[in-house]
mmCIF file of C-alpha atoms in Angstrom:
data_model
loop_
_atom_site.group_PDB
_atom_site.id
_atom_site.type_symbol
_atom_site.label_atom_id
_atom_site.label_comp_id
_atom_site.label_asym_id
_atom_site.label_seq_id
_atom_site.Cartn_x
_atom_site.Cartn_y
_atom_site.Cartn_z
ATOM 1 C CA UNK A 292 48.552 40.439 87.712
ATOM 2 C CA UNK A 293 45.609 42.237 85.527
ATOM 3 C CA UNK A 294 44.658 38.401 84.046
ATOM 4 C CA UNK A 295 45.066 37.411 87.369
ATOM 5 C CA UNK A 296 41.717 39.278 88.152
ATOM 6 C CA UNK A 297 38.346 39.149 88.537
ATOM 7 C CA UNK A 298 36.010 42.211 90.025
ATOM 8 C CA UNK A 299 39.552 43.465 91.624
ATOM 9 C CA UNK A 300 39.826 40.546 93.323
ATOM 10 C CA UNK A 301 43.044 37.442 93.328
ATOM 11 C CA UNK A 302 41.173 34.946 90.811
ATOM 12 C CA UNK A 303 42.465 32.080 92.677
ATOM 13 C CA UNK A 304 41.134 33.548 95.871
ATOM 14 C CA UNK A 305 37.790 34.234 94.260
ATOM 15 C CA UNK A 306 37.462 30.711 92.874
ATOM 16 C CA UNK A 307 37.872 29.255 96.435
ATOM 17 C CA UNK A 308 36.062 31.863 98.416
ATOM 18 C CA UNK A 309 33.408 31.067 95.182
ATOM 19 C CA UNK A 310 33.338 27.111 96.116
ATOM 20 C CA UNK A 311 33.715 28.088 100.171
ATOM 21 C CA UNK A 312 29.865 29.551 99.548
ATOM 22 C CA UNK A 313 28.756 27.308 97.888
ATOM 23 C CA UNK A 314 29.422 24.771 100.319
ATOM 24 C CA UNK A 315 27.512 27.324 103.188
ATOM 25 C CA UNK A 316 24.910 26.869 100.384
ATOM 26 C CA UNK A 317 24.748 23.075 99.703
ATOM 27 C CA UNK A 318 24.928 22.513 104.035
ATOM 28 C CA UNK A 319 21.692 24.319 104.370
ATOM 29 C CA UNK A 320 20.008 22.560 102.368
ATOM 30 C CA UNK A 321 20.951 19.633 103.187
ATOM 31 C CA UNK A 322 22.587 18.778 99.635
ATOM 32 C CA UNK A 323 26.125 16.382 99.820
ATOM 33 C CA UNK A 324 29.050 18.679 99.155
ATOM 34 C CA UNK A 325 32.725 17.542 100.028
ATOM 35 C CA UNK A 326 34.331 21.666 99.988
ATOM 36 C CA UNK A 327 33.298 21.912 103.912
ATOM 37 C CA UNK A 328 33.582 20.225 107.145
ATOM 38 C CA UNK A 329 30.787 19.396 109.609
ATOM 39 C CA UNK A 330 30.999 20.798 113.023
ATOM 40 C CA UNK A 331 31.692 18.672 115.959
ATOM 41 C CA UNK A 332 28.659 19.998 117.872
ATOM 42 C CA UNK A 333 25.282 20.818 116.242
ATOM 43 C CA UNK A 334 22.847 22.884 117.472
ATOM 44 C CA UNK A 335 19.986 20.194 118.177
ATOM 45 C CA UNK A 336 17.130 23.150 118.706
ATOM 46 C CA UNK A 337 17.581 24.332 114.912
ATOM 47 C CA UNK A 338 14.620 23.316 112.961
ATOM 48 C CA UNK A 339 15.242 24.390 109.729
ATOM 49 C CA UNK A 340 12.811 26.364 108.047
ATOM 50 C CA UNK A 341 10.741 25.133 105.018
ATOM 51 C CA UNK A 342 11.653 26.355 101.630
ATOM 52 C CA UNK A 343 8.903 25.647 98.554
ATOM 53 C CA UNK A 344 10.622 24.362 95.676
ATOM 54 C CA UNK A 345 8.945 24.419 92.675
ATOM 55 C CA UNK A 346 5.267 25.819 91.389
ATOM 56 C CA UNK A 347 2.139 23.343 91.109
ATOM 57 C CA UNK A 348 1.579 20.117 90.842
ATOM 58 C CA UNK A 349 4.972 17.907 91.763
ATOM 59 C CA UNK A 350 6.262 20.822 93.695
ATOM 60 C CA UNK A 351 8.695 19.767 96.964
ATOM 61 C CA UNK A 352 10.096 21.377 99.965
ATOM 62 C CA UNK A 353 13.398 21.634 101.333
ATOM 63 C CA UNK A 354 14.033 21.956 104.853
ATOM 64 C CA UNK A 355 17.099 25.019 105.473
ATOM 65 C CA UNK A 356 19.331 24.232 108.235
ATOM 66 C CA UNK A 357 19.946 27.703 109.344
ATOM 67 C CA UNK A 358 23.786 28.091 109.919
ATOM 68 C CA UNK A 359 25.531 31.028 111.558
ATOM 69 C CA UNK A 360 29.144 30.184 112.592
ATOM 70 C CA UNK A 361 31.617 29.203 110.150
ATOM 71 C CA UNK A 362 35.263 29.125 109.792
ATOM 72 C CA UNK A 363 38.364 29.526 107.510
ATOM 73 C CA UNK A 364 41.866 27.832 108.287
ATOM 74 C CA UNK A 365 43.968 30.475 106.044
ATOM 75 C CA UNK A 366 47.513 29.477 105.411
ATOM 76 C CA UNK A 367 49.378 32.019 103.336
ATOM 77 C CA UNK A 368 52.485 31.393 101.364
ATOM 78 C CA UNK A 369 54.843 32.269 98.801
ATOM 79 C CA UNK A 370 56.599 30.562 95.401
ATOM 80 C CA UNK A 371 59.473 33.501 95.687
ATOM 81 C CA UNK A 372 60.318 33.139 99.395
ATOM 82 C CA UNK A 373 59.918 30.827 102.463
ATOM 83 C CA UNK A 374 59.936 34.058 104.163
ATOM 84 C CA UNK A 375 57.782 36.726 104.504
ATOM 85 C CA UNK A 376 56.568 38.896 106.978
ATOM 86 C CA UNK A 377 53.074 39.264 109.064
ATOM 87 C CA UNK A 378 52.703 42.484 106.874
ATOM 88 C CA UNK A 379 52.518 40.418 103.551
ATOM 89 C CA UNK A 380 50.480 37.635 105.324
ATOM 90 C CA UNK A 381 47.723 40.737 106.008
ATOM 91 C CA UNK A 382 47.526 41.227 102.549
ATOM 92 C CA UNK A 383 46.350 38.095 101.831
ATOM 93 C CA UNK A 384 44.111 37.794 104.148
ATOM 94 C CA UNK A 385 42.531 41.452 103.421
ATOM 95 C CA UNK A 386 41.999 39.396 99.724
ATOM 96 C CA UNK A 387 40.054 36.923 101.419
ATOM 97 C CA UNK A 388 38.328 39.225 103.381
ATOM 98 C CA UNK A 389 37.651 41.629 99.603
ATOM 99 C CA UNK A 390 36.016 38.045 98.097
ATOM 100 C CA UNK A 391 33.983 37.392 100.748
ATOM 101 C CA UNK A 392 32.371 40.839 100.093
ATOM 102 C CA UNK A 393 32.284 40.079 96.670
ATOM 103 C CA UNK A 394 30.186 36.961 96.939
ATOM 104 C CA UNK A 395 28.061 38.163 100.308
ATOM 105 C CA UNK A 396 27.309 41.467 98.207
ATOM 106 C CA UNK A 397 26.557 39.522 95.366
ATOM 107 C CA UNK A 398 23.896 37.139 97.133
ATOM 108 C CA UNK A 399 22.525 39.268 99.213
ATOM 109 C CA UNK A 400 23.273 42.994 98.131
ATOM 110 C CA UNK A 401 20.827 44.805 100.571
ATOM 111 C CA UNK A 402 22.006 43.410 103.506
ATOM 112 C CA UNK A 403 25.395 45.165 105.610
ATOM 113 C CA UNK A 404 28.596 43.544 106.174
ATOM 114 C CA UNK A 405 31.134 44.412 109.292
ATOM 115 C CA UNK A 406 34.790 43.125 108.939
ATOM 116 C CA UNK A 407 36.000 43.782 112.381
ATOM 117 C CA UNK A 408 39.830 43.356 112.556
ATOM 118 C CA UNK A 409 42.503 43.546 115.749
ATOM 119 C CA UNK A 410 44.713 46.101 114.275
ATOM 120 C CA UNK A 411 45.033 48.601 112.574
ATOM 121 C CA UNK A 412 47.712 47.603 109.703
ATOM 122 C CA UNK A 413 44.698 45.329 108.834
ATOM 123 C CA UNK A 414 41.780 47.451 108.619
ATOM 124 C CA UNK A 415 43.835 49.835 106.311
ATOM 125 C CA UNK A 416 44.954 46.278 104.459
ATOM 126 C CA UNK A 417 41.668 45.663 103.970
ATOM 127 C CA UNK A 418 39.904 49.134 102.841
ATOM 128 C CA UNK A 419 42.721 48.993 100.199
ATOM 129 C CA UNK A 420 41.645 45.518 99.156
ATOM 130 C CA UNK A 421 37.939 46.893 98.935
ATOM 131 C CA UNK A 422 39.831 49.985 97.299
ATOM 132 C CA UNK A 423 39.785 47.704 94.322
ATOM 133 C CA UNK A 424 36.438 45.794 94.076
ATOM 134 C CA UNK A 425 34.259 45.348 91.421
ATOM 135 C CA UNK A 426 31.116 44.039 93.094
ATOM 136 C CA UNK A 427 29.122 41.932 90.619
ATOM 137 C CA UNK A 428 25.527 42.979 90.259
ATOM 138 C CA UNK A 429 23.344 39.422 89.890
ATOM 139 C CA UNK A 430 21.734 39.359 86.933
ATOM 140 C CA UNK A 431 21.330 35.533 86.284
ATOM 141 C CA UNK A 432 20.245 32.886 88.239
ATOM 142 C CA UNK A 433 22.877 31.550 91.030
ATOM 143 C CA UNK A 434 24.379 29.023 88.998
ATOM 144 C CA UNK A 435 25.324 31.098 86.388
ATOM 145 C CA UNK A 436 26.880 33.721 89.313
ATOM 146 C CA UNK A 437 30.420 34.752 88.326
ATOM 147 C CA UNK A 438 29.538 33.886 84.611
ATOM 148 C CA UNK A 439 28.427 37.484 82.339
ATOM 149 C CA UNK A 440 27.533 40.232 85.040
ATOM 150 C CA UNK A 441 26.858 43.539 85.063
ATOM 151 C CA UNK A 442 29.124 45.888 87.653
ATOM 152 C CA UNK A 443 28.178 48.206 90.288
ATOM 153 C CA UNK A 444 30.464 49.601 93.531
ATOM 154 C CA UNK A 445 28.261 48.133 95.593
ATOM 155 C CA UNK A 446 30.428 48.766 99.026
ATOM 156 C CA UNK A 447 27.489 50.652 100.822
ATOM 157 C CA UNK A 448 26.659 49.372 104.047
ATOM 158 C CA UNK A 449 29.706 47.582 104.451
ATOM 159 C CA UNK A 450 31.680 48.963 107.640
ATOM 160 C CA UNK A 451 35.509 47.831 108.128
ATOM 161 C CA UNK A 452 37.035 48.650 111.624
ATOM 162 C CA UNK A 453 39.030 47.876 114.397
ATOM 163 C CA UNK A 454 37.505 45.641 117.050
ATOM 164 C CA UNK A 455 37.735 48.360 120.159
ATOM 165 C CA UNK A 456 35.483 50.488 117.794
ATOM 166 C CA UNK A 457 32.732 48.215 116.539
ATOM 167 C CA UNK A 458 32.551 47.546 120.083
ATOM 168 C CA UNK A 459 28.538 49.031 121.254
ATOM 169 C CA UNK A 460 27.633 49.280 117.715
ATOM 170 C CA UNK A 461 24.614 47.434 116.511
ATOM 171 C CA UNK A 462 24.846 43.782 114.705
ATOM 172 C CA UNK A 463 25.584 43.585 111.064
ATOM 173 C CA UNK A 464 23.908 40.797 109.159
ATOM 174 C CA UNK A 465 27.431 39.353 108.186
ATOM 175 C CA UNK A 466 30.432 39.347 110.374
ATOM 176 C CA UNK A 467 33.530 38.515 108.951
ATOM 177 C CA UNK A 468 36.516 38.725 111.804
ATOM 178 C CA UNK A 469 40.220 38.376 110.874
ATOM 179 C CA UNK A 470 42.335 37.041 113.479
ATOM 180 C CA UNK A 471 45.061 34.657 111.612
ATOM 181 C CA UNK A 472 48.710 34.109 111.462
ATOM 182 C CA UNK A 473 51.115 33.331 109.325
ATOM 183 C CA UNK A 474 53.421 30.385 109.981
ATOM 184 C CA UNK A 475 55.721 30.818 112.948
ATOM 185 C CA UNK A 476 54.850 34.119 114.415
ATOM 186 C CA UNK A 477 53.873 34.111 117.664
ATOM 187 C CA UNK A 478 53.928 38.028 118.764
ATOM 188 C CA UNK A 479 50.135 38.724 118.594
ATOM 189 C CA UNK A 480 49.129 35.147 119.775
ATOM 190 C CA UNK A 481 48.164 36.926 123.646
ATOM 191 C CA UNK A 482 46.343 39.380 121.981
ATOM 192 C CA UNK A 483 44.348 37.512 119.235
ATOM 193 C CA UNK A 484 43.516 35.124 121.444
ATOM 194 C CA UNK A 485 41.628 37.776 124.307
ATOM 195 C CA UNK A 486 37.805 36.203 125.043
ATOM 196 C CA UNK A 487 36.064 39.358 125.217
ATOM 197 C CA UNK A 488 37.604 40.690 121.927
ATOM 198 C CA UNK A 489 36.650 37.233 120.220
ATOM 199 C CA UNK A 490 33.320 37.914 122.097
ATOM 200 C CA UNK A 491 32.953 41.475 121.075
ATOM 201 C CA UNK A 492 33.684 40.289 117.125
ATOM 202 C CA UNK A 493 31.700 37.362 116.426
ATOM 203 C CA UNK A 494 28.755 38.394 119.014
ATOM 204 C CA UNK A 495 28.187 41.409 116.268
ATOM 205 C CA UNK A 496 26.971 38.919 113.404
ATOM 206 C CA UNK A 497 22.424 38.051 112.755
ATOM 207 C CA UNK A 498 22.700 35.965 110.438
ATOM 208 C CA UNK A 499 26.379 34.455 109.411
ATOM 209 C CA UNK A 500 30.118 34.907 111.754
ATOM 210 C CA UNK A 501 32.638 33.924 108.738
ATOM 211 C CA UNK A 502 36.153 33.674 111.334
ATOM 212 C CA UNK A 503 38.935 33.615 109.580
ATOM 213 C CA UNK A 504 42.133 31.883 111.390
ATOM 214 C CA UNK A 505 44.971 30.116 110.866
ATOM 215 C CA UNK A 506 46.985 27.002 112.934
ATOM 216 C CA UNK A 507 48.960 28.978 114.355
ATOM 217 C CA UNK A 508 45.694 30.252 116.787
ATOM 218 C CA UNK A 509 43.760 27.173 116.918
ATOM 219 C CA UNK A 510 46.873 25.198 117.481
ATOM 220 C CA UNK A 511 49.574 27.701 119.845
ATOM 221 C CA UNK A 512 52.097 26.625 121.688
ATOM 222 C CA UNK A 513 51.560 25.589 125.829
ATOM 223 C CA UNK A 514 53.100 27.906 127.124
ATOM 224 C CA UNK A 515 50.471 30.279 125.818
ATOM 225 C CA UNK A 516 48.146 28.700 128.728
ATOM 226 C CA UNK A 517 50.053 30.162 131.073
ATOM 227 C CA UNK A 518 48.036 32.921 131.325
ATOM 228 C CA UNK A 519 44.204 32.224 132.662
ATOM 229 C CA UNK A 520 42.818 35.191 130.582
ATOM 230 C CA UNK A 521 44.389 33.691 126.651
ATOM 231 C CA UNK A 522 43.479 30.287 128.156
ATOM 232 C CA UNK A 523 40.014 31.001 128.590
ATOM 233 C CA UNK A 524 40.167 33.147 125.237
ATOM 234 C CA UNK A 525 41.898 29.589 123.235
ATOM 235 C CA UNK A 526 38.251 28.015 124.927
ATOM 236 C CA UNK A 527 35.544 30.297 123.213
ATOM 237 C CA UNK A 528 37.747 29.943 120.333
ATOM 238 C CA UNK A 529 37.614 25.936 120.093
ATOM 239 C CA UNK A 530 34.037 26.089 121.299
ATOM 240 C CA UNK A 531 33.136 28.292 118.085
ATOM 241 C CA UNK A 532 35.174 26.249 116.086
ATOM 242 C CA UNK A 533 33.267 23.032 116.995
ATOM 243 C CA UNK A 534 30.122 24.427 115.942
ATOM 244 C CA UNK A 535 31.442 25.833 112.939
ATOM 245 C CA UNK A 536 31.376 24.702 109.504
ATOM 246 C CA UNK A 537 34.760 25.045 107.626
ATOM 247 C CA UNK A 538 37.519 24.308 105.360
ATOM 248 C CA UNK A 539 41.012 25.197 105.174
ATOM 249 C CA UNK A 540 42.457 28.042 102.743
ATOM 250 C CA UNK A 541 45.352 28.440 101.061
ATOM 251 C CA UNK A 542 46.922 31.825 99.514
ATOM 252 C CA UNK A 543 49.378 32.329 97.451
ATOM 253 C CA UNK A 544 50.657 36.100 98.094
ATOM 254 C CA UNK A 545 52.378 36.493 95.550
ATOM 255 C CA UNK A 546 49.024 36.296 93.733
ATOM 256 C CA UNK A 547 47.029 39.558 95.653
#
């Protein structure tokens, strides 16, 4: 397993999250990329931010589009068994959160990060994953990232807690929201699709929110809509999905 890890994170997971982050960067700079799906709706009032590229004669100006909403559609699987429980899925989800922290910390070492979890078991899994994390300290250009890097703990200003405990807290530059379920697991749908809970988690982000969810949550059975509050929560979630840059993420839980 040691050879399958980098910076304390599963290499396959880390590589996929790196591609996701670079995809967001390219999208902001309007560089063609194939990693992410464009949102269905784009904020027409977003005028972007002027970024100078190069110095002196021949310098060019790029316009960066701010991206504040992103979404990862997580699917966990196992080569060992077709059947695995919620706890195994949670460990896969936690590995994704740890990889996101590593990448965000590399790009923005001073900014604060919230990781919002609906359940305590998710909180403990993420804290365990972060305990194994070694954050890369940038000493090379971004294009050479995750090559030869120095290592630092780098977990200052990273908060992991349940959504109820984060309610009323100040905002963070980056928020990672964990709202995913394994295939064929329906027990928590009503709990996850509560509009207030979703809103509290997502609204904590000042710069970027990364919502980690799954097809079970995004495409629930129609019986879910018999509850008015759950239906409102689902509508809120779909509105977020329609406005977020997104990609699919497959994670082998045997690797984490």
